[in-house]
Short mmCIF file of C-alpha atoms in Angstrom, two decimals:
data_model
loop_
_atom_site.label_atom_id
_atom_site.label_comp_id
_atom_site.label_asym_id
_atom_site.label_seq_id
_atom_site.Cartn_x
_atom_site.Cartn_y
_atom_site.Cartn_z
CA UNK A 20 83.52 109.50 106.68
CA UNK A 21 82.40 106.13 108.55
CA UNK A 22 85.27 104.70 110.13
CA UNK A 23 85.77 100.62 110.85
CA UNK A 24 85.27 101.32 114.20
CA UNK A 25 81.48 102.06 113.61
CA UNK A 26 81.36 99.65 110.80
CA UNK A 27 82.37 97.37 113.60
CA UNK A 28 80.09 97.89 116.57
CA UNK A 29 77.29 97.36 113.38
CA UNK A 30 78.78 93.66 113.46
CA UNK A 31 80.30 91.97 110.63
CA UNK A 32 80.11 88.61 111.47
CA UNK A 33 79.31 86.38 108.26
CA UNK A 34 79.84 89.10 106.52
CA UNK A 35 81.67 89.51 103.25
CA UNK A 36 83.70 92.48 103.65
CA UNK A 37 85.72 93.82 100.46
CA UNK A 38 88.82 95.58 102.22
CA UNK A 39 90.65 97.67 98.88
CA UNK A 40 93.86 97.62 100.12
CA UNK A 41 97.50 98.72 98.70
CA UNK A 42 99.34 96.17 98.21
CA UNK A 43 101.35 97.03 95.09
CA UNK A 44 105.05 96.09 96.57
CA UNK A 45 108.36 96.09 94.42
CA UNK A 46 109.15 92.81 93.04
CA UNK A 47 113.03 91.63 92.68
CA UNK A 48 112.51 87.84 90.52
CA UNK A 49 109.06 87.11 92.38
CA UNK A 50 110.24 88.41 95.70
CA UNK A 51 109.19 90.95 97.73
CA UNK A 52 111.77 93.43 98.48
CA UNK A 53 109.96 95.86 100.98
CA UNK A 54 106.88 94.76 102.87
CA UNK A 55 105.88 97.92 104.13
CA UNK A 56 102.43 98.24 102.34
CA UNK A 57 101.65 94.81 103.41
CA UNK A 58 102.47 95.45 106.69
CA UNK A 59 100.28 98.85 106.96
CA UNK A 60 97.25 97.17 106.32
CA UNK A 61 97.42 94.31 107.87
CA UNK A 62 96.03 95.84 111.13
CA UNK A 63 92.43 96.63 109.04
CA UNK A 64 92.46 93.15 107.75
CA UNK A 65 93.05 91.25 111.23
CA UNK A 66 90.42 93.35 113.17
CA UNK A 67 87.92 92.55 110.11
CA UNK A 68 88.97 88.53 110.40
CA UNK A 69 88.89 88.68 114.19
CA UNK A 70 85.47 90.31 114.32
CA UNK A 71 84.40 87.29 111.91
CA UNK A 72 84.27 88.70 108.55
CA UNK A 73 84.65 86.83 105.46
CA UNK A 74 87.69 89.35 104.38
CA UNK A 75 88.18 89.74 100.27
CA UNK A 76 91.41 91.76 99.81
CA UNK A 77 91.97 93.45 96.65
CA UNK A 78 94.91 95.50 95.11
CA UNK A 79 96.49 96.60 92.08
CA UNK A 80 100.47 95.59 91.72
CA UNK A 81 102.43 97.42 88.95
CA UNK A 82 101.09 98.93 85.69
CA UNK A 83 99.67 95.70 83.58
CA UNK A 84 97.81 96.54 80.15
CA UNK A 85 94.14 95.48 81.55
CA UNK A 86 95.33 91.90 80.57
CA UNK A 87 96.76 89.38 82.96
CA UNK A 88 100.98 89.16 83.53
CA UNK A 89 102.47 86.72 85.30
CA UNK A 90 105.00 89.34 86.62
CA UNK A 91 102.66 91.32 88.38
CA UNK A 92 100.75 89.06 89.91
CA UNK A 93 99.65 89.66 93.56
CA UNK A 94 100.65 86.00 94.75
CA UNK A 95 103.89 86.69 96.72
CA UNK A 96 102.01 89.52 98.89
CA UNK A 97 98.92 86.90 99.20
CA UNK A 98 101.74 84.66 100.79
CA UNK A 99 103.50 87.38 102.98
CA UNK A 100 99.83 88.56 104.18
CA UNK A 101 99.52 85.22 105.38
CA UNK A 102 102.94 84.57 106.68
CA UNK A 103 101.79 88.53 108.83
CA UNK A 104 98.27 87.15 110.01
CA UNK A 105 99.50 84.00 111.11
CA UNK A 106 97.31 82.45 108.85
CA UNK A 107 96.55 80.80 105.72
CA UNK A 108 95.05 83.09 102.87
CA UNK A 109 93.33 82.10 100.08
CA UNK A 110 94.10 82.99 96.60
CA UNK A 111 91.92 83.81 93.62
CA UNK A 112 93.50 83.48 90.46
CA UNK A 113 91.17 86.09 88.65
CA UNK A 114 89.41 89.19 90.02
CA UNK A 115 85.83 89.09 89.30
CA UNK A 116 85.81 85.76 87.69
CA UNK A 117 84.69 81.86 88.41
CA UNK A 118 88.38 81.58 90.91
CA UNK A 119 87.25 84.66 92.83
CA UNK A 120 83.64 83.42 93.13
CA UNK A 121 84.48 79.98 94.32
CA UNK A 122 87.13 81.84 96.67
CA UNK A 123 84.98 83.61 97.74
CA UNK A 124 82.15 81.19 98.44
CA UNK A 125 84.69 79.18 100.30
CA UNK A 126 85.30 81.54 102.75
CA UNK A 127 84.57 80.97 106.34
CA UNK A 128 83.59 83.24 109.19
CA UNK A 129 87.09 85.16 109.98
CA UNK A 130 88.71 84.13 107.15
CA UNK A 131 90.92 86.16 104.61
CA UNK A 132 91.23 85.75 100.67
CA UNK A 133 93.19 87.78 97.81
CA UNK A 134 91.83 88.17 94.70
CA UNK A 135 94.27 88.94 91.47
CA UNK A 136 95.85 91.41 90.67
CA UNK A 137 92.47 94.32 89.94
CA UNK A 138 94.86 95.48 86.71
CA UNK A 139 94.27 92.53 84.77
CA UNK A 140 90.81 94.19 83.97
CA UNK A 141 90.62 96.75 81.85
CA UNK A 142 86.99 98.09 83.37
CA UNK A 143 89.69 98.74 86.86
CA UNK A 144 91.57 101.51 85.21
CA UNK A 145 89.24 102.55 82.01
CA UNK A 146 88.56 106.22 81.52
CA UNK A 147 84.94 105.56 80.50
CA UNK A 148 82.72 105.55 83.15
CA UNK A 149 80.19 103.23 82.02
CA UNK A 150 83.41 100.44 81.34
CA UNK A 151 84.50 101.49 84.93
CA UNK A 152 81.14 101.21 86.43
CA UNK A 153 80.42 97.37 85.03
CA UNK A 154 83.77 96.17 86.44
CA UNK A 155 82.32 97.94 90.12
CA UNK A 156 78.91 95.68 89.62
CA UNK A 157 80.70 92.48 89.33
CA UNK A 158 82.94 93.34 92.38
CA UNK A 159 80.00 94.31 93.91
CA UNK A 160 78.71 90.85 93.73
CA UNK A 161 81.50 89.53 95.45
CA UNK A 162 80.50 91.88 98.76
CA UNK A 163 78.10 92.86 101.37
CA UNK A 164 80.36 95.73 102.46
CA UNK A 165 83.50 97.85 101.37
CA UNK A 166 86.80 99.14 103.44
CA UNK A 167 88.40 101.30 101.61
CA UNK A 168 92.33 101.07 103.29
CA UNK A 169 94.07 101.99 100.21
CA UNK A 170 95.70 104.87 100.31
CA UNK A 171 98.48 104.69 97.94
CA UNK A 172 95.52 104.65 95.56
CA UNK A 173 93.14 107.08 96.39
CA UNK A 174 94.19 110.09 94.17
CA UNK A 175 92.66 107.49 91.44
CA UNK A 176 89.50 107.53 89.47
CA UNK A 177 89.24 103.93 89.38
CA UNK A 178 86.82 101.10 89.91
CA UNK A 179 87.73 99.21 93.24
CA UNK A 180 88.90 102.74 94.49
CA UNK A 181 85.62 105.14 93.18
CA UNK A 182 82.93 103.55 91.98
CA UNK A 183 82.77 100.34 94.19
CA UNK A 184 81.97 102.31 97.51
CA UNK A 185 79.14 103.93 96.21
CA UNK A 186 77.83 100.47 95.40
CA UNK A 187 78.05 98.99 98.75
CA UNK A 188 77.58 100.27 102.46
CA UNK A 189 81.24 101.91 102.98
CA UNK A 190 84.00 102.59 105.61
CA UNK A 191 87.55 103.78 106.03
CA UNK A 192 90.42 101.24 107.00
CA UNK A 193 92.68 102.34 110.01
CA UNK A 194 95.36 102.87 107.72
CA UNK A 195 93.28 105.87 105.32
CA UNK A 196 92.13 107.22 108.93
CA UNK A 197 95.74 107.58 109.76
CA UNK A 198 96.93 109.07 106.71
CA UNK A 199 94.70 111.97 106.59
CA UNK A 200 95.30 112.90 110.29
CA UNK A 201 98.94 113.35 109.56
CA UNK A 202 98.18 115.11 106.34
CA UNK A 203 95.49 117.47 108.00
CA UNK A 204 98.28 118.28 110.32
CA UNK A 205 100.90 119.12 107.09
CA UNK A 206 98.01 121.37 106.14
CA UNK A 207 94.93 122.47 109.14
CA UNK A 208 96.99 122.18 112.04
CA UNK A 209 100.77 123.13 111.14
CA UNK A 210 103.01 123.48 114.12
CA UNK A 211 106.11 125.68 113.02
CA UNK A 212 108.59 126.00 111.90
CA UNK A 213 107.65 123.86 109.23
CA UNK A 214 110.35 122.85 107.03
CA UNK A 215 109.26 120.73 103.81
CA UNK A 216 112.46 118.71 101.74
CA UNK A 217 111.85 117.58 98.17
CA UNK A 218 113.81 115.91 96.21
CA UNK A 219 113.33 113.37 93.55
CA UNK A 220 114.18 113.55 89.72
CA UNK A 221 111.76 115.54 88.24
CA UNK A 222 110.72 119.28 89.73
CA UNK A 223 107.69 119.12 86.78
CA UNK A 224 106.34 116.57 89.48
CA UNK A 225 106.63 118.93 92.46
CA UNK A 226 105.71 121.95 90.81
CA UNK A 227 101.88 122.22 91.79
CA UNK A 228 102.79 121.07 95.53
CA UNK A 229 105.68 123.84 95.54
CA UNK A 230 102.67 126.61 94.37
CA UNK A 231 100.94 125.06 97.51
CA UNK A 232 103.87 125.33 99.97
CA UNK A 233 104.89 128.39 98.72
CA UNK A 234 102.28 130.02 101.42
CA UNK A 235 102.42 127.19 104.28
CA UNK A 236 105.78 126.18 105.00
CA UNK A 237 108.60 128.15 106.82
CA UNK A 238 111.40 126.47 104.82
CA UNK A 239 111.76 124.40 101.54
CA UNK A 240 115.05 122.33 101.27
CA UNK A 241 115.25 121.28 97.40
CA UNK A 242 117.68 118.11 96.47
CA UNK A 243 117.87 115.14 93.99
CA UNK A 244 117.66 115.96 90.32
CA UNK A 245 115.15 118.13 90.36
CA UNK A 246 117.78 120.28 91.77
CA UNK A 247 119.82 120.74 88.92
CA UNK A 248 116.88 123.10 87.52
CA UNK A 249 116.90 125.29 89.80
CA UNK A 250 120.36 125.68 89.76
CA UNK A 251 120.55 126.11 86.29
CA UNK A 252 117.44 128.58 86.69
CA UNK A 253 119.79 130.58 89.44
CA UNK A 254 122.91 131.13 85.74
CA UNK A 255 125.27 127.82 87.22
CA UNK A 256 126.19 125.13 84.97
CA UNK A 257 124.69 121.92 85.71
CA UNK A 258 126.71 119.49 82.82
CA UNK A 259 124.85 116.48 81.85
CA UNK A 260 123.04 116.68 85.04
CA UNK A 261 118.71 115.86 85.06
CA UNK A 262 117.13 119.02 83.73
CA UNK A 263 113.69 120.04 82.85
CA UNK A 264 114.54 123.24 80.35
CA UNK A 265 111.16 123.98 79.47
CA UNK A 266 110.56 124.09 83.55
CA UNK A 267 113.08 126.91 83.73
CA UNK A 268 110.82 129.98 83.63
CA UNK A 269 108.47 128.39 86.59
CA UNK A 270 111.16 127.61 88.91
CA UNK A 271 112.16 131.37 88.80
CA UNK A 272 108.85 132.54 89.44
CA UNK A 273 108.59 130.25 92.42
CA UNK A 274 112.15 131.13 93.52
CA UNK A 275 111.38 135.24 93.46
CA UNK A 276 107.71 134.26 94.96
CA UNK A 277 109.63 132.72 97.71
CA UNK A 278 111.50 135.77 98.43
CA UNK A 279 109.11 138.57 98.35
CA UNK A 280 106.73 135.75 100.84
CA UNK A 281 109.24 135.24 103.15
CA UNK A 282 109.89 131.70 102.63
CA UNK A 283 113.60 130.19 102.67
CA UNK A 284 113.89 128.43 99.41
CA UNK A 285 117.76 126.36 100.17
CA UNK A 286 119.34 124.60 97.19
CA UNK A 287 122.66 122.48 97.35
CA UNK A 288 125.73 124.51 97.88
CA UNK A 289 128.21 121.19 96.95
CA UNK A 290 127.06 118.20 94.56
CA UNK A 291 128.74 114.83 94.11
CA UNK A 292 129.18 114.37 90.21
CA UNK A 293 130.63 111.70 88.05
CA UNK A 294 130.54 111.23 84.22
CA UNK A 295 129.13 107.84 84.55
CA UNK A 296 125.52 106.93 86.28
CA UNK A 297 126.57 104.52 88.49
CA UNK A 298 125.44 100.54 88.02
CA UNK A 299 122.88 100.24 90.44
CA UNK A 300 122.64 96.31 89.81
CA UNK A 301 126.60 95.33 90.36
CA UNK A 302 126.71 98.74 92.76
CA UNK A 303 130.50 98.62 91.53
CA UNK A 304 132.43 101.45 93.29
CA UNK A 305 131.87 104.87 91.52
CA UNK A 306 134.16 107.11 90.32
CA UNK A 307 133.05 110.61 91.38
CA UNK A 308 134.30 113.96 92.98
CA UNK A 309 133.05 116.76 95.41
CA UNK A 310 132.70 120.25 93.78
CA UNK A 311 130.72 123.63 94.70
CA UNK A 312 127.29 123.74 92.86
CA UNK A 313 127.94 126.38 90.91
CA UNK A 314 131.03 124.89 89.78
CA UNK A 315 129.41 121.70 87.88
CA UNK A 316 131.94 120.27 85.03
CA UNK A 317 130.59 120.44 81.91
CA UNK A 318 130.61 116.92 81.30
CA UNK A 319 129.42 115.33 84.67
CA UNK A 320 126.45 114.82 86.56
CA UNK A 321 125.52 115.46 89.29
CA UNK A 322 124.47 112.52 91.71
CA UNK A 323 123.81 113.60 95.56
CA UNK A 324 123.92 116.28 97.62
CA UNK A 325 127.38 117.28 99.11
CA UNK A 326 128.76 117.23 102.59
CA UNK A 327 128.33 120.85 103.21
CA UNK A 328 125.21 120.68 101.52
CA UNK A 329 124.16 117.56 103.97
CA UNK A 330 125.17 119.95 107.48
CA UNK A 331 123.57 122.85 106.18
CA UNK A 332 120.27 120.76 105.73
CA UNK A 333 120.60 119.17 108.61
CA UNK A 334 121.15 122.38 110.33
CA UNK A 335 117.73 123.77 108.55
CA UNK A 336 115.76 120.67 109.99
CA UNK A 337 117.07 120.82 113.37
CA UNK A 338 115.31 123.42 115.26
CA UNK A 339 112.00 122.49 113.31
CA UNK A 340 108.51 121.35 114.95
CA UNK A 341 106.71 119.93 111.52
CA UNK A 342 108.82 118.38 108.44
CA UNK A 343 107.55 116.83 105.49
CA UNK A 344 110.17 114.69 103.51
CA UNK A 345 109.23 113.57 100.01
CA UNK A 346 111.92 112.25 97.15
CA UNK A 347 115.67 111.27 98.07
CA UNK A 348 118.36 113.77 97.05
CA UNK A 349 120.05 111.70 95.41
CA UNK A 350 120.50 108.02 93.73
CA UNK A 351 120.51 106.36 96.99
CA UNK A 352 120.27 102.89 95.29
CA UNK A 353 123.84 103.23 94.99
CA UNK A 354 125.86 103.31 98.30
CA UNK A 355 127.94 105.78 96.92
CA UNK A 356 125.54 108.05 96.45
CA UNK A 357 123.32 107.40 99.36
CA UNK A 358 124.94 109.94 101.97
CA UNK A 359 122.78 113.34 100.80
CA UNK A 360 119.43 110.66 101.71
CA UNK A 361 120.98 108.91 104.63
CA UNK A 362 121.75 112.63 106.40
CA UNK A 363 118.13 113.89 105.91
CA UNK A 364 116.83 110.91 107.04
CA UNK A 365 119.21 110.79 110.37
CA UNK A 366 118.44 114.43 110.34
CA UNK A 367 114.96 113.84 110.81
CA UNK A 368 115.44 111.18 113.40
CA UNK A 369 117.69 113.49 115.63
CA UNK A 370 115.12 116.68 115.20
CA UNK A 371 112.52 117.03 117.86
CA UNK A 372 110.02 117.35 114.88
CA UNK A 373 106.70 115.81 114.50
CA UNK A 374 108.09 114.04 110.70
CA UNK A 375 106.37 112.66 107.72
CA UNK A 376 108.31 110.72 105.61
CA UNK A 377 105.97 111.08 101.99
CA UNK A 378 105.89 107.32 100.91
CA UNK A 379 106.85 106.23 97.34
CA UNK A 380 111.49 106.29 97.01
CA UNK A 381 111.53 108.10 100.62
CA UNK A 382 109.91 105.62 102.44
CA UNK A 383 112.05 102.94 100.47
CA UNK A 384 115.04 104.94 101.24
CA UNK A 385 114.31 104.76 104.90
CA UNK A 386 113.84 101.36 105.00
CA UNK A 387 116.79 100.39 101.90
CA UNK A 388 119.18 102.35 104.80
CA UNK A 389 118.29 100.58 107.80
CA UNK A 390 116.41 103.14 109.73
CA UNK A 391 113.97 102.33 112.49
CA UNK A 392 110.68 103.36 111.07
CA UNK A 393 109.45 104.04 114.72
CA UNK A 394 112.06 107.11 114.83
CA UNK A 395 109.43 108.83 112.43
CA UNK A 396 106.47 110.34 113.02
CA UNK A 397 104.61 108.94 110.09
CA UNK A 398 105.71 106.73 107.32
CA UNK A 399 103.13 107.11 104.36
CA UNK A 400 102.13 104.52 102.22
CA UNK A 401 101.20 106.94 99.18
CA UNK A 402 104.10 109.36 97.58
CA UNK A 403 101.86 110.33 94.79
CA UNK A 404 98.48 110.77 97.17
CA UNK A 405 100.02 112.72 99.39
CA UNK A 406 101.41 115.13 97.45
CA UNK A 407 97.98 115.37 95.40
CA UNK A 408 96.39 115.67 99.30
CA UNK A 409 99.08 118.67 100.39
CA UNK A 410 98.17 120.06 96.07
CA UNK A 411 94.34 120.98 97.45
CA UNK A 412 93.14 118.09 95.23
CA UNK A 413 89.94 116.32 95.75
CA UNK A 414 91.61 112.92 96.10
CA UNK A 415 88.57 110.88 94.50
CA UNK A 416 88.90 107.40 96.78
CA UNK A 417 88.33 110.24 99.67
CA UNK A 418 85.33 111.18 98.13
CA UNK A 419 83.47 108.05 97.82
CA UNK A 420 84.19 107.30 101.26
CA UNK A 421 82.74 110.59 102.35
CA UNK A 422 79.38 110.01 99.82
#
């Protein structure tokens, strides 16, 4: 894989360099709420503009129907790329279209511009390769050369992430060069113990990363509602908490494969539940109570991890030289509900672990909480990539810039 370090000493001045970046941020009313993707590429972008490239960002934002919509449109994170660079950056009100071309034209030696949102075109996401393939010949015009810096996108078969590189001469960003170093040490280069949290709602989406663990990591500390199956999997009552029923028979195999492989599978021993999901807009005070987790009510949920359950996680991350963090254990949105998240995360912070917090709800978490993000050892940009990455998966946007 060519890095931007090489793509560099080539010179890029004059140049128009396509960097396919990530900048698909949550939106509260038009307003960026967490910056962190921005912020992660920005380095990629700045040595591109100070090397004199004419710089044409391009991300997706949300899940539009290949149509344009106003609410996901990639102006605000134009704006807040700017407001990072210390510069102005131009905007393109289309993607392949007559804005982006006279954007683009406009450009200047060292200058950036964003393009819209890549979603607003069906041919981005479009399962047919030839549909694909025509949207990655237009954005080819726009270029003389492609970064791919990305990551939160790479596990997809789309146009600006697959096809596009193997239209123009190609590169990693700093960020993608990053991201697999800390993932090849999650998988090549594991120092141990290696202890692996997951939480999140749904164990269906953990299930094929599990199988993968299941013969890599010392310890796996389960939380969030994806917890409640495996309780329910172990004969306790769970009430109205999140379960996958039809997931059932898989968690036991992975909880007896666990045991005969030596791994220490660790499930909550206390829950907080309430018979009301709490209002995560208002954030009104909840009405809940502490109980064992085998002792679930019948008619509650359950909505974080307990306090005994918080020490004894803590306690499993402590003496730990690799962790892996993916999916709070529990609705931290709420504050209420935030203390199972908030003691992983601090737990993390006090180990002398090298930790990887994997993107998507965790890495909001850390930031929604107010930790440092320099007390981790890596912060990823991509929840779903990563876990795809740690799966075995050939992570297509990985394979282009490899080709």
């Amino acid at each position: 894989m060519k890095t931007i370090d090489e793509l560099l000493a080539e010179g890029v001045t004059g140049k128009r360099v396509f960097v396919r970046a990530d900048l698909n941020v949550p939106l509260a009313n038009g307003e960026i709420t967490d910056d962190g993707r921005i912020r992660a590429v920005q380095p990629t972008i700045a040595k591109l503009a100070e090397a004199g490239a004419r710089v044409i960002v391009a991300s997706h934002l949300g899940r539009p129907k290949g149509a344009p919509d106003p609410a996901f449109s990639l102006a605000p994170a134009a704006k807040r790329l700017g407001e990072l660079l210390g510069t102005d950056v131009a905007f393109a009100t289309d993607t392949v279209g007559a804005s982006a071309k006279e954007t683009v034209a406009a450009l200047a030696d060292g200058k950036v511009a964003v393009i819209e949102n890549l979603r607003f075109n069906a041919g981005e996401t479009a399962k047919d390769d030839a549909e694909r393939g025509a949207f990655a010949d237009r954005l080819a015009e726009l270029a003389d050369v492609y970064v791919g810096d990305g990551f939160g996108a790479v596990h997809r078969k789309h146009a600006s992430v697959f096809d596009l590189p193997a239209r123009l001469p190609h590169a990693a960003g700093y960020l993608i060069a990053t991201e697999v170093g800390v993932l090849k040490k999650l998988t090549d280069e594991v120092k141990r113990p290696y202890v692996v949290v997951l939480g999140g709602a749904k164990v269906s989406d953990k299930l094929a990363v599990i199988d993968q663990l299941l013969g890599k990591a010392d310890r796996i500390l389960i939380g969030g509602g994806m917890a409640y199956t495996f309780l329910k999997a172990k004969g306790h009552e769970v009430g109205i908490s999140l379960l996958q029923e039809d997931q059932l028979g898989k968690v036991t195999e992975y909880m007896e494969r666990a045991e005969k492989s030596g791994v220490e599978l660790v499930l909550p021993v206390d829950v907080l539940v309430s018979a009301d999901f709490p209002d995560l807009k208002t954030k009104a005070p909840a009405d809940f109570e502490t109980v064992d987790a085998d002792k679930i009510p019948a008619d509650k949920e359950g909505l974080d991890i307990g306090p005994k359950t918080r020490e004894l996680y803590a306690s499993k991350i402590a003496d730990a030289e690799t962790v892996f963090w993916n999916g709070p254990v529990g609705v931290f949105e709420h504050p209420d509900y935030a203390g199972g998240t908030r003691a992983v995360a601090q737990a993390l912070v006090d180990s002398d672990a090298f930790t990887v917090v994997g993107g998507g709800d965790s890495a909001a978490a850390v930031r929604t909480l107010g930790f440092d993000e320099d007390a981790f050892g890596h912060i990823s940009t991509g929840g779903g990539a990563s876990l795809e990455y740690l799966e075995g998966k050939t992570l297509p946007g990985l394979a282009a810039l490899e080709g």
